[in-house]
Structure formats: C-alpha cells, structure tokens
Coordinates of C-alpha atoms in Angstrom, one line a residue:
X1 CA 90.3 -96.6 133.9
X2 CA 89.4 -98.2 130.5
X3 CA 86.2 -96.1 130.3
X4 CA 88.2 -92.9 131.1
X5 CA 90.8 -93.8 128.5
X6 CA 88.0 -94.4 125.9
X7 CA 86.4 -91.0 126.7
X8 CA 89.8 -89.3 126.3
X9 CA 90.1 -90.9 122.9
X10 CA 86.7 -89.6 121.9
X11 CA 87.5 -86.2 123.2
X12 CA 90.8 -86.2 121.2
X13 CA 88.8 -86.6 118.0
X14 CA 86.0 -84.2 119.0
X15 CA 83.4 -87.0 119.0
X16 CA 80.4 -87.4 121.1
X17 CA 80.3 -90.3 123.5
X18 CA 77.1 -91.4 121.7
X19 CA 79.0 -92.1 118.5
X20 CA 81.1 -95.2 118.6
X21 CA 83.2 -94.0 115.7
X22 CA 86.8 -93.0 116.1
X23 CA 90.0 -93.0 114.0
X24 CA 92.9 -95.4 114.3
X25 CA 95.0 -92.4 115.1
X26 CA 93.0 -91.7 118.2
X27 CA 92.9 -95.4 119.1
X28 CA 96.6 -95.7 119.5
X29 CA 98.2 -93.1 121.7
X30 CA 101.7 -92.0 120.7
X31 CA 104.3 -93.6 122.9
X32 CA 107.0 -91.0 123.7
X33 CA 110.6 -91.7 122.9
X34 CA 111.7 -89.2 125.6
X35 CA 110.4 -88.4 129.1
X36 CA 110.5 -85.3 131.3
X37 CA 110.5 -85.2 135.1
X38 CA 110.4 -81.9 137.0
X39 CA 111.5 -82.0 140.7
X40 CA 110.2 -79.1 142.6
X41 CA 111.8 -77.9 145.9
X42 CA 108.8 -76.1 147.3
X43 CA 109.2 -72.9 149.3
X44 CA 112.2 -71.3 147.7
X45 CA 115.5 -73.1 148.0
X46 CA 118.9 -71.5 148.6
X47 CA 121.2 -72.0 145.6
X48 CA 124.2 -70.8 147.6
X49 CA 123.7 -73.7 149.9
X50 CA 123.9 -76.2 147.1
X51 CA 125.2 -75.4 143.5
X52 CA 126.2 -71.7 143.6
X53 CA 128.0 -71.2 147.0
X54 CA 129.7 -68.0 147.9
X55 CA 131.3 -69.0 151.2
X56 CA 132.5 -66.6 153.9
X57 CA 132.5 -63.5 151.7
X58 CA 131.6 -60.9 154.4
X59 CA 129.7 -59.1 151.6
X60 CA 126.8 -57.9 153.8
X61 CA 128.4 -56.7 157.1
X62 CA 126.0 -53.7 157.0
X63 CA 122.9 -56.0 156.7
X64 CA 123.7 -58.8 159.1
X65 CA 125.9 -59.5 162.1
X66 CA 125.6 -63.2 161.5
X67 CA 128.8 -64.8 160.2
X68 CA 130.2 -61.3 159.7
X69 CA 127.6 -60.6 157.1
X70 CA 128.6 -63.6 154.9
X71 CA 126.4 -65.3 152.4
X72 CA 127.2 -68.7 153.8
X73 CA 128.4 -69.9 157.2
X74 CA 131.0 -72.2 155.8
X75 CA 133.8 -71.4 153.3
X76 CA 134.2 -72.8 149.9
X77 CA 136.0 -76.2 149.7
X78 CA 138.1 -76.7 146.6
X79 CA 137.5 -80.4 146.8
X80 CA 133.8 -80.0 146.2
X81 CA 134.1 -79.5 142.5
X82 CA 133.3 -81.5 139.3
X83 CA 134.2 -79.8 136.1
X84 CA 132.8 -76.3 136.3
X85 CA 130.4 -77.2 139.1
X86 CA 131.2 -76.1 142.7
X87 CA 128.9 -77.3 145.4
X88 CA 128.6 -76.3 149.0
X89 CA 130.4 -77.7 152.0
X90 CA 128.3 -78.6 155.1
X91 CA 128.3 -76.0 158.0
X92 CA 128.8 -77.1 161.6
X93 CA 125.5 -75.3 162.4
X94 CA 123.6 -78.0 160.5
X95 CA 123.6 -80.3 163.5
X96 CA 125.5 -81.1 166.7
X97 CA 125.5 -84.7 165.6
X98 CA 128.7 -85.6 163.6
X99 CA 126.9 -88.5 162.0
X100 CA 124.1 -86.2 160.7
X101 CA 126.6 -83.8 159.1
X102 CA 128.6 -86.7 157.6
X103 CA 125.4 -88.1 156.1
X104 CA 124.4 -84.8 154.5
X105 CA 128.0 -84.3 153.2
X106 CA 127.9 -87.8 151.7
X107 CA 124.6 -87.0 150.0
X108 CA 126.0 -83.8 148.5
X109 CA 129.3 -85.4 147.5
X110 CA 127.8 -88.6 146.0
X111 CA 125.2 -86.7 144.0
X112 CA 127.7 -84.3 142.3
X113 CA 130.4 -86.9 141.9
X114 CA 128.0 -89.5 140.5
X115 CA 126.0 -87.2 138.2
X116 CA 128.4 -84.4 137.4
X117 CA 129.1 -85.8 134.0
X118 CA 125.4 -85.5 133.2
X119 CA 124.6 -82.2 134.9
X120 CA 124.1 -78.7 133.5
X121 CA 123.9 -76.2 136.4
X122 CA 122.2 -72.9 135.4
X123 CA 123.2 -70.2 137.8
X124 CA 122.3 -66.5 138.2
X125 CA 118.7 -66.7 137.0
X126 CA 116.7 -63.6 137.8
X127 CA 113.1 -64.6 138.5
X128 CA 112.1 -61.0 139.0
X129 CA 110.0 -61.9 142.0
X130 CA 110.1 -63.1 145.6
X131 CA 106.4 -64.1 145.7
X132 CA 105.8 -67.8 146.1
X133 CA 102.9 -68.1 143.6
X134 CA 104.5 -66.0 140.9
X135 CA 107.9 -67.5 141.5
X136 CA 106.5 -71.0 141.2
X137 CA 104.7 -70.1 138.0
X138 CA 107.6 -68.3 136.3
X139 CA 110.2 -71.0 137.1
X140 CA 108.2 -73.8 135.6
X141 CA 106.4 -72.0 132.7
X142 CA 108.8 -69.1 131.8
X143 CA 106.1 -66.5 132.1
X144 CA 104.8 -64.5 135.1
X145 CA 101.2 -64.2 133.8
X146 CA 98.4 -66.7 134.6
X147 CA 97.4 -69.1 131.9
X148 CA 100.8 -70.5 130.9
X149 CA 101.0 -74.3 131.4
X150 CA 104.0 -75.8 133.2
X151 CA 106.8 -77.2 131.1
X152 CA 106.0 -80.7 132.2
X153 CA 102.3 -80.3 131.2
X154 CA 103.2 -78.6 127.9
X155 CA 105.6 -81.5 127.0
X156 CA 102.9 -84.1 127.7
X157 CA 100.3 -82.2 125.7
X158 CA 102.7 -81.8 122.8
X159 CA 103.9 -85.4 122.7
X160 CA 101.3 -87.8 124.0
X161 CA 98.2 -86.1 125.4
X162 CA 96.0 -89.2 125.0
X163 CA 98.0 -91.5 127.2
X164 CA 96.0 -92.6 130.2
X165 CA 98.2 -90.7 132.7
X166 CA 100.0 -88.5 130.3
X167 CA 101.0 -85.9 133.0
X168 CA 101.5 -87.1 136.5
X169 CA 101.7 -84.4 139.1
X170 CA 102.5 -84.6 142.8
X171 CA 102.4 -80.9 143.4
X172 CA 104.3 -77.8 142.5
X173 CA 103.2 -75.6 139.6
X174 CA 101.1 -78.0 137.4
X175 CA 98.7 -75.8 135.6
X176 CA 97.7 -77.5 132.3
X177 CA 95.4 -74.9 130.6
X178 CA 93.2 -77.9 129.8
X179 CA 95.7 -79.2 127.3
X180 CA 96.2 -82.5 129.0
X181 CA 94.7 -84.4 131.9
X182 CA 96.6 -84.1 135.2
X183 CA 96.9 -87.4 137.1
X184 CA 97.6 -87.6 140.8
X185 CA 99.6 -90.7 141.7
X186 CA 102.1 -90.5 144.5
X187 CA 102.3 -94.0 145.9
X188 CA 102.4 -97.6 144.9
X189 CA 99.6 -98.5 147.4
X190 CA 97.3 -96.0 145.7
X191 CA 98.0 -97.5 142.2
X192 CA 97.6 -101.1 143.5
X193 CA 94.1 -100.2 144.9
X194 CA 92.8 -98.5 141.8
X195 CA 94.3 -101.0 139.4
X196 CA 92.1 -103.8 140.8
X197 CA 89.6 -102.3 143.2
X198 CA 87.6 -105.5 143.5
X199 CA 90.5 -107.6 144.9
X200 CA 89.9 -109.2 148.3
X201 CA 92.4 -108.5 151.0
X202 CA 92.7 -108.2 154.8
X203 CA 94.2 -105.4 156.9
X204 CA 96.4 -105.7 160.0
X205 CA 93.3 -106.3 162.1
X206 CA 92.2 -109.3 159.9
X207 CA 89.0 -107.5 159.0
X208 CA 87.7 -108.3 155.5
X209 CA 87.9 -105.6 152.9
X210 CA 86.5 -106.1 149.4
X211 CA 85.3 -104.3 146.4
X212 CA 81.6 -104.1 145.5
X213 CA 82.0 -107.2 143.3
X214 CA 85.0 -108.8 144.9
X215 CA 87.2 -111.8 144.1
X216 CA 88.8 -113.8 146.9
X217 CA 92.5 -114.3 147.4
X218 CA 92.2 -118.0 146.5
X219 CA 89.9 -117.3 143.5
X220 CA 87.3 -119.6 145.0
X221 CA 84.9 -116.6 144.9
X222 CA 85.1 -114.4 141.8
X223 CA 81.9 -112.4 141.3
X224 CA 83.8 -109.8 139.3
X225 CA 84.8 -112.5 136.7
X226 CA 81.1 -113.5 136.3
X227 CA 80.1 -109.9 135.6
X228 CA 82.9 -109.5 133.1
X229 CA 81.8 -112.7 131.3
X230 CA 78.2 -111.4 131.2
X231 CA 79.4 -108.1 129.7
X232 CA 81.5 -109.9 127.1
X233 CA 78.5 -112.1 126.1
X234 CA 76.3 -109.0 125.7
X235 CA 79.0 -107.3 123.6
X236 CA 79.2 -110.3 121.3
X237 CA 75.4 -110.4 120.9
X238 CA 75.3 -106.7 120.0
X239 CA 78.0 -107.2 117.3
X240 CA 76.4 -110.3 115.9
X241 CA 73.0 -108.6 115.7
X242 CA 74.3 -105.6 113.7
X243 CA 73.3 -106.1 110.0
X244 CA 75.5 -103.3 108.5
X245 CA 79.2 -104.4 108.0
X246 CA 80.5 -100.9 108.6
X247 CA 78.7 -100.7 111.9
X248 CA 80.0 -104.1 112.9
X249 CA 83.5 -102.9 112.2
X250 CA 83.0 -99.7 114.3
X251 CA 81.5 -101.7 117.1
X252 CA 84.5 -104.0 117.0
X253 CA 86.8 -101.1 117.4
X254 CA 84.8 -99.8 120.3
X255 CA 84.8 -103.2 122.0
X256 CA 88.5 -103.5 121.4
X257 CA 89.2 -100.3 123.4
X258 CA 86.9 -101.4 126.2
X259 CA 88.4 -104.8 126.3
X260 CA 92.1 -103.8 126.3
X261 CA 94.4 -104.9 129.0
X262 CA 94.2 -102.6 132.0
X263 CA 97.0 -100.1 131.7
X264 CA 97.0 -99.8 135.4
X265 CA 97.5 -103.5 135.7
X266 CA 100.7 -103.1 133.7
X267 CA 101.7 -100.2 135.8
X268 CA 101.3 -102.2 139.0
X269 CA 103.5 -104.9 137.6
X270 CA 106.3 -102.5 136.9
X271 CA 105.9 -100.9 140.4
X272 CA 106.2 -104.3 142.0
X273 CA 109.3 -105.0 139.9
X274 CA 111.0 -101.7 140.9
X275 CA 110.2 -102.1 144.5
X276 CA 111.6 -105.6 144.5
X277 CA 114.8 -104.6 142.8
X278 CA 115.6 -101.0 143.7
X279 CA 115.9 -100.7 147.4
X280 CA 115.0 -97.4 149.0
X281 CA 117.2 -98.0 152.0
X282 CA 120.2 -99.0 149.9
X283 CA 119.9 -95.7 147.9
X284 CA 121.5 -94.1 149.9
X285 CA 120.2 -94.0 153.5
X286 CA 117.6 -96.0 155.4
X287 CA 114.3 -94.1 155.9
X288 CA 115.4 -90.9 154.1
X289 CA 113.6 -89.0 151.3
X290 CA 110.7 -91.5 151.4
X291 CA 108.2 -89.1 149.9
X292 CA 110.3 -88.5 146.9
X293 CA 111.3 -92.1 146.6
X294 CA 107.6 -93.2 146.7
X295 CA 106.7 -90.7 143.9
X296 CA 109.7 -91.8 141.9
X297 CA 108.6 -95.5 142.0
X298 CA 105.3 -94.6 140.4
X299 CA 106.7 -92.2 137.8
X300 CA 109.4 -94.7 136.6
X301 CA 106.9 -97.5 136.4
X302 CA 104.4 -95.2 134.6
X303 CA 107.0 -94.4 131.9
X304 CA 107.9 -98.0 131.6
X305 CA 104.3 -99.0 131.2
X306 CA 103.8 -96.4 128.4
X307 CA 101.0 -94.6 130.3
X308 CA 102.8 -91.3 131.0
X309 CA 105.1 -88.8 129.2
X310 CA 106.0 -86.4 132.0
X311 CA 105.7 -85.9 135.7
X312 CA 106.1 -83.5 138.6
X313 CA 107.8 -84.7 141.8
X314 CA 107.5 -82.3 144.7
X315 CA 108.8 -81.9 148.2
X316 CA 108.4 -78.8 150.5
X317 CA 110.1 -77.3 153.5
X318 CA 112.6 -74.9 151.8
X319 CA 111.0 -71.7 153.1
X320 CA 113.7 -71.3 155.8
X321 CA 113.1 -67.9 157.4
X322 CA 114.6 -69.3 160.7
X323 CA 117.5 -71.6 161.4
X324 CA 118.4 -71.9 157.8
X325 CA 121.4 -74.2 158.1
X326 CA 119.7 -76.8 160.3
X327 CA 116.6 -76.8 158.0
X328 CA 117.9 -76.3 154.5
X329 CA 120.9 -78.6 154.3
X330 CA 119.2 -81.8 155.5
X331 CA 116.3 -81.1 153.0
X332 CA 118.8 -80.4 150.2
X333 CA 120.6 -83.7 151.0
X334 CA 117.3 -85.6 150.9
X335 CA 116.3 -83.8 147.7
X336 CA 119.5 -85.1 146.0
X337 CA 119.0 -88.6 147.5
X338 CA 115.4 -88.6 146.0
X339 CA 116.7 -87.7 142.6
X340 CA 119.4 -90.4 142.8
X341 CA 116.7 -92.9 143.7
X342 CA 114.6 -91.7 140.7
X343 CA 117.6 -92.3 138.4
X344 CA 118.2 -95.8 139.8
X345 CA 114.5 -96.6 139.3
X346 CA 114.7 -95.3 135.7
X347 CA 117.9 -97.2 135.1
X348 CA 116.3 -100.5 136.3
X349 CA 113.3 -99.8 134.0
X350 CA 115.7 -99.3 131.1
X351 CA 114.7 -95.7 130.3
X352 CA 117.3 -93.6 132.1
X353 CA 118.8 -93.0 128.6
X354 CA 115.6 -91.3 127.5
X355 CA 114.7 -89.2 130.6
X356 CA 115.6 -85.6 131.5
X357 CA 115.2 -84.5 135.1
X358 CA 114.9 -80.7 135.9
X359 CA 115.4 -79.6 139.5
X360 CA 114.4 -76.1 140.7
X361 CA 112.4 -74.0 143.1
X362 CA 110.3 -70.8 143.4
X363 CA 113.2 -68.4 143.8
X364 CA 116.4 -68.1 146.0
X365 CA 117.1 -66.8 149.5
X366 CA 118.8 -63.7 150.7
X367 CA 122.6 -63.6 150.5
X368 CA 122.9 -63.0 154.3
X369 CA 121.3 -64.4 157.5
X370 CA 118.5 -62.6 159.4
X371 CA 118.4 -62.2 163.1
X372 CA 116.9 -65.7 163.5
X373 CA 119.8 -67.3 161.5
X374 CA 117.3 -67.8 158.7
X375 CA 117.2 -66.5 155.2
X376 CA 114.4 -64.6 153.5
X377 CA 113.1 -64.4 149.9
X378 CA 115.5 -63.4 147.1
X379 CA 114.7 -63.4 143.3
X380 CA 118.1 -64.9 142.2
X381 CA 118.0 -68.7 141.7
X382 CA 119.4 -71.7 140.0
X383 CA 118.1 -74.7 138.0
X384 CA 119.9 -78.1 137.7
X385 CA 119.3 -80.3 134.7
X386 CA 120.2 -84.0 134.9
X387 CA 120.5 -85.3 131.3
X388 CA 119.9 -88.8 130.1
X389 CA 122.7 -91.4 130.5
X390 CA 123.7 -90.9 126.9
X391 CA 124.7 -87.2 127.5
X392 CA 128.1 -86.1 128.8
X393 CA 128.3 -82.5 129.9
X394 CA 131.5 -82.7 131.8
X395 CA 129.9 -80.9 134.6
X396 CA 128.8 -77.7 132.8
X397 CA 127.7 -74.5 134.4
X398 CA 125.8 -71.9 132.4
X399 CA 125.2 -68.4 133.8
X400 CA 126.7 -66.7 136.7
X401 CA 125.9 -64.6 139.8
X402 CA 128.2 -62.1 141.4
X403 CA 130.3 -62.9 144.5
X404 CA 127.6 -61.2 146.6
X405 CA 124.8 -63.3 144.9
X406 CA 123.2 -60.9 142.5
X407 CA 122.3 -61.5 138.8
X408 CA 125.1 -61.0 136.4
X409 CA 124.9 -60.3 132.7
X410 CA 126.4 -63.1 130.6
X411 CA 127.3 -64.0 127.1
X412 CA 124.3 -65.8 125.6
X413 CA 126.5 -68.3 123.8
X414 CA 129.1 -69.2 126.4
X415 CA 127.2 -68.4 129.6
X416 CA 130.2 -66.6 131.0
X417 CA 130.0 -63.3 132.8
X418 CA 130.2 -60.4 130.3
X419 CA 129.6 -56.7 131.0
X420 CA 127.9 -56.2 127.6
X421 CA 126.0 -59.4 127.9
X422 CA 122.3 -60.1 128.7
X423 CA 120.5 -61.0 131.9
X424 CA 119.3 -64.6 132.2
X425 CA 115.7 -65.1 133.2
X426 CA 113.3 -68.1 133.6
X427 CA 111.9 -67.4 130.1
X428 CA 115.3 -68.2 128.6
X429 CA 115.5 -71.4 130.6
X430 CA 112.1 -72.5 129.6
X431 CA 112.7 -71.7 125.9
X432 CA 115.9 -73.8 126.1
X433 CA 114.0 -76.6 127.8
X434 CA 111.4 -76.6 125.0
X435 CA 114.2 -76.9 122.5
X436 CA 116.0 -79.6 124.5
X437 CA 112.9 -81.7 124.6
X438 CA 112.1 -81.1 120.9
X439 CA 108.8 -79.4 121.2
X440 CA 109.8 -75.8 120.2
X441 CA 108.1 -76.1 116.8
X442 CA 105.0 -77.9 118.0
X443 CA 101.9 -75.8 117.1
X444 CA 100.9 -75.5 120.8
X445 CA 103.9 -73.3 121.4
X446 CA 102.3 -70.5 119.3
X447 CA 99.7 -70.0 122.1
X448 CA 102.4 -69.6 124.8
X449 CA 105.2 -67.5 123.3
X450 CA 108.1 -66.6 125.6
X451 CA 109.7 -63.8 123.5
X452 CA 113.1 -64.8 124.8
X453 CA 116.2 -64.2 122.8
X454 CA 118.1 -67.4 122.5
X455 CA 120.6 -68.5 125.1
X456 CA 122.8 -71.5 124.3
X457 CA 122.2 -73.1 127.6
X458 CA 122.5 -76.7 126.6
X459 CA 125.2 -76.3 124.0

C-alpha cells in the first residue's frame, strides 16, 4: 500500500518513478472536511413503494386488473408523514407472516421518523430512460452519454484525489474517467488481510496460514521485522553515502513516504473500533442488511482514517418484474436499515456531522401491476438525500409527480407543481449535488458540463 501511495504521489506531480523528487504539496494529501456516500438500489426501485406513494388510486384500470388498476396495493396512511414527506404503508401481500410485515413497517417508520429532520426527498425526476445501463449512468452522473464520471468519483477527484483510497466503490455506477483511483473494499476481513498480509493465523481447521515472510502470533518468529530492519539499514546507508545536500534532502523525503505508518493499519484499527461499538444486530434487526452493514463499516472507518473522501454502497434485487410487493418491500426495509447503520457508524466515528448520504436507483417502476403482480420499468424516479447531523430540513420534499405517477412540471425555486414550470431531470439533481458538496467551481467541472438551469433543490 505504501508503494502504491508513493506512486500515486508521483503521478499527481507528473514525475517519473525514476526521479525521487516531489513537492511537499504532493506529499501531503488534502484531508477532506466533508464526505459523500452514494447508496445505490440496483435494478430500478419503486418510489411509490417508499417515498412517493400513490395508494389505491385506480388510475390504470385499462392497463391492469390487479388492485383495480391502482399504483399501489395499499392505501395512503396519514400517520406515515414527517413534515412534507409521505411514506408508504406496508401491503398485506408482502408476507403471510405478521412478524415479517411488522418488521418491515418498523424499518420504514423508524427511518423516516428518525431521519426526517435531515431528509430532502426529491420526487418526480424524469430520467428519460428505462434502460438499466443508461438509467444508472444518468442518475449518478447527470448525463446520459458515456464518459461522465459518477458524482462520488467526481467529488473525490475534486477534493482529495491522492488519498490512498480516495473513492471506494462497492458497485453501481462508478465510472471515474481516470480522474481518481477506484478502490474495492467491501468487508472488514478483506481490509484486515491486506493491512498486514504477513501476519500468522489459523483457520477453523487449525491449519497454519501465513504470509511469505510471516510473523507468529506470539511474536517469537518475526521474519518480516528482520526484512524491514535490513531495508531501513540499506536506506540509511544510501542517504549517508550521498555527497550532495540537495540529493540527501530529496532522499529523506522519499524515505519518509516509504516509511510512513501503514494507512491500512489505521483503517483496520477504526474498523475494529466500529465493530466493537456499533452492533449490527442492535441496529435494527439481527441478521438483516448484512451486505450494506459490512460495506458501511469499511466506509465509515476509511473516512475516519483519512484515507477516503467518497464511497459507493450498493445492493441489488430491485428489478421486481414479478411478485413486486413480496420482493420490493423487504429489500426497501433492509435498504433503510443499512443506511441507518451507516449513520450510526459515522456517528460513532465522529463524522456524521460532515457526511452527506444520497440514496437512489436506475429509474422507477410502472404505476400499475403486471399479470405476474410485478412492476416493469418506468422512467420516473426519486432520490433521497440524508444531510449531515448539523442540517435540519424539517422533512422537505422538492419536486412532484402526478397522482398517476408521471413527471410534473414544477417551480424551480419552490419545487411545487406549477403548470408553467420546468420538468426536473437527473442533470438538475446532479448540478444541485455539485453545489451542495462545494465542487461546482472546481476546474474539473468544465470538462463535464450539465447545461442544467438551476433548481433550488436544497434551499
């Protein structure tokens, strides 16, 4: 990892690896004062099943005989509101098990009641596509053409591109256009192994496993330390034997980079701390949303360790062409539980006041059920933004879809429906996110223009 970090620093200054000369500016990566997490619901979620419900509207009786052509199979519940935000009730068709339905209802209720004050829900976004690849790209970059980096990659590139793991991605749209390295790190076990690959340990079958130059658990055998000592002695001889003062200074800078504390070691320490103090099973249900929770542990620890600026969390299963209610609602409940766990991990790490979480998907789903009780692709969608703990939105909704779940023109300042207003698209959302994260004037943005008239999404 140290070597890779060093090569990144050389690349940042345009230097050859043969030249041990680099600037102090490159030597110290900029530590971000804000962090960005994108949570991707892969496959195309149904906003009407979560944050833009329509209830038993009977709007599509000519298209479907399911639930009398209604968009949802459960009516609106006036108790499921926080500020301007209305969320979905849980249909009986989700499960024959009362406990399952109660668990999902609790996930929904706890999420919006706990985080409503920090939420901006953006409804009625017209993605202009129902193709997965295009939808994924346009949601997270604001542009349908190839070549535009995701908002999370763009943020890392603009703020702290030379951090060791500046942009962590666990899937979703994570194109970087070579602006920043993309790091894959989705579990604490993976981080633990690469942070100290030479550490001795045994598996459940008590078979010895060890690195090429291993150290034993009791430190009685430490071949790796002997190698490190030999390397340090060689470095010192090289520096002592260099007659030119400037060259000695440059070698000293090079050796400082190579001898820095292992960033991944610090990351492992913070992961261990989060795992010891933020229980997966206590937030909120045992053995639920484990994939998202595992990703969240690594991301929160990476931010705390100052090795990353942004991240993608991703979970699939939202392409519900059949049995929509039984498939979508449990996944949506787990999605919200995973975001809650992420927030708890960030809070424990002391950085929830500096982290913005954006939740979205490829596109939406049809406003009626097909013959298999599923829902097909639909271009209208929503995005939810969970702001840092310092922000109070009062449960704000910006944008609107019609009662039959079609895009609605809105006033660009208020976000309210207005016949003479403009249609809201993903380019407007991404432009607003750039402004929210403070990168709209970064020189990189000139290469990725969105040509979006301003919408006052975040007030």
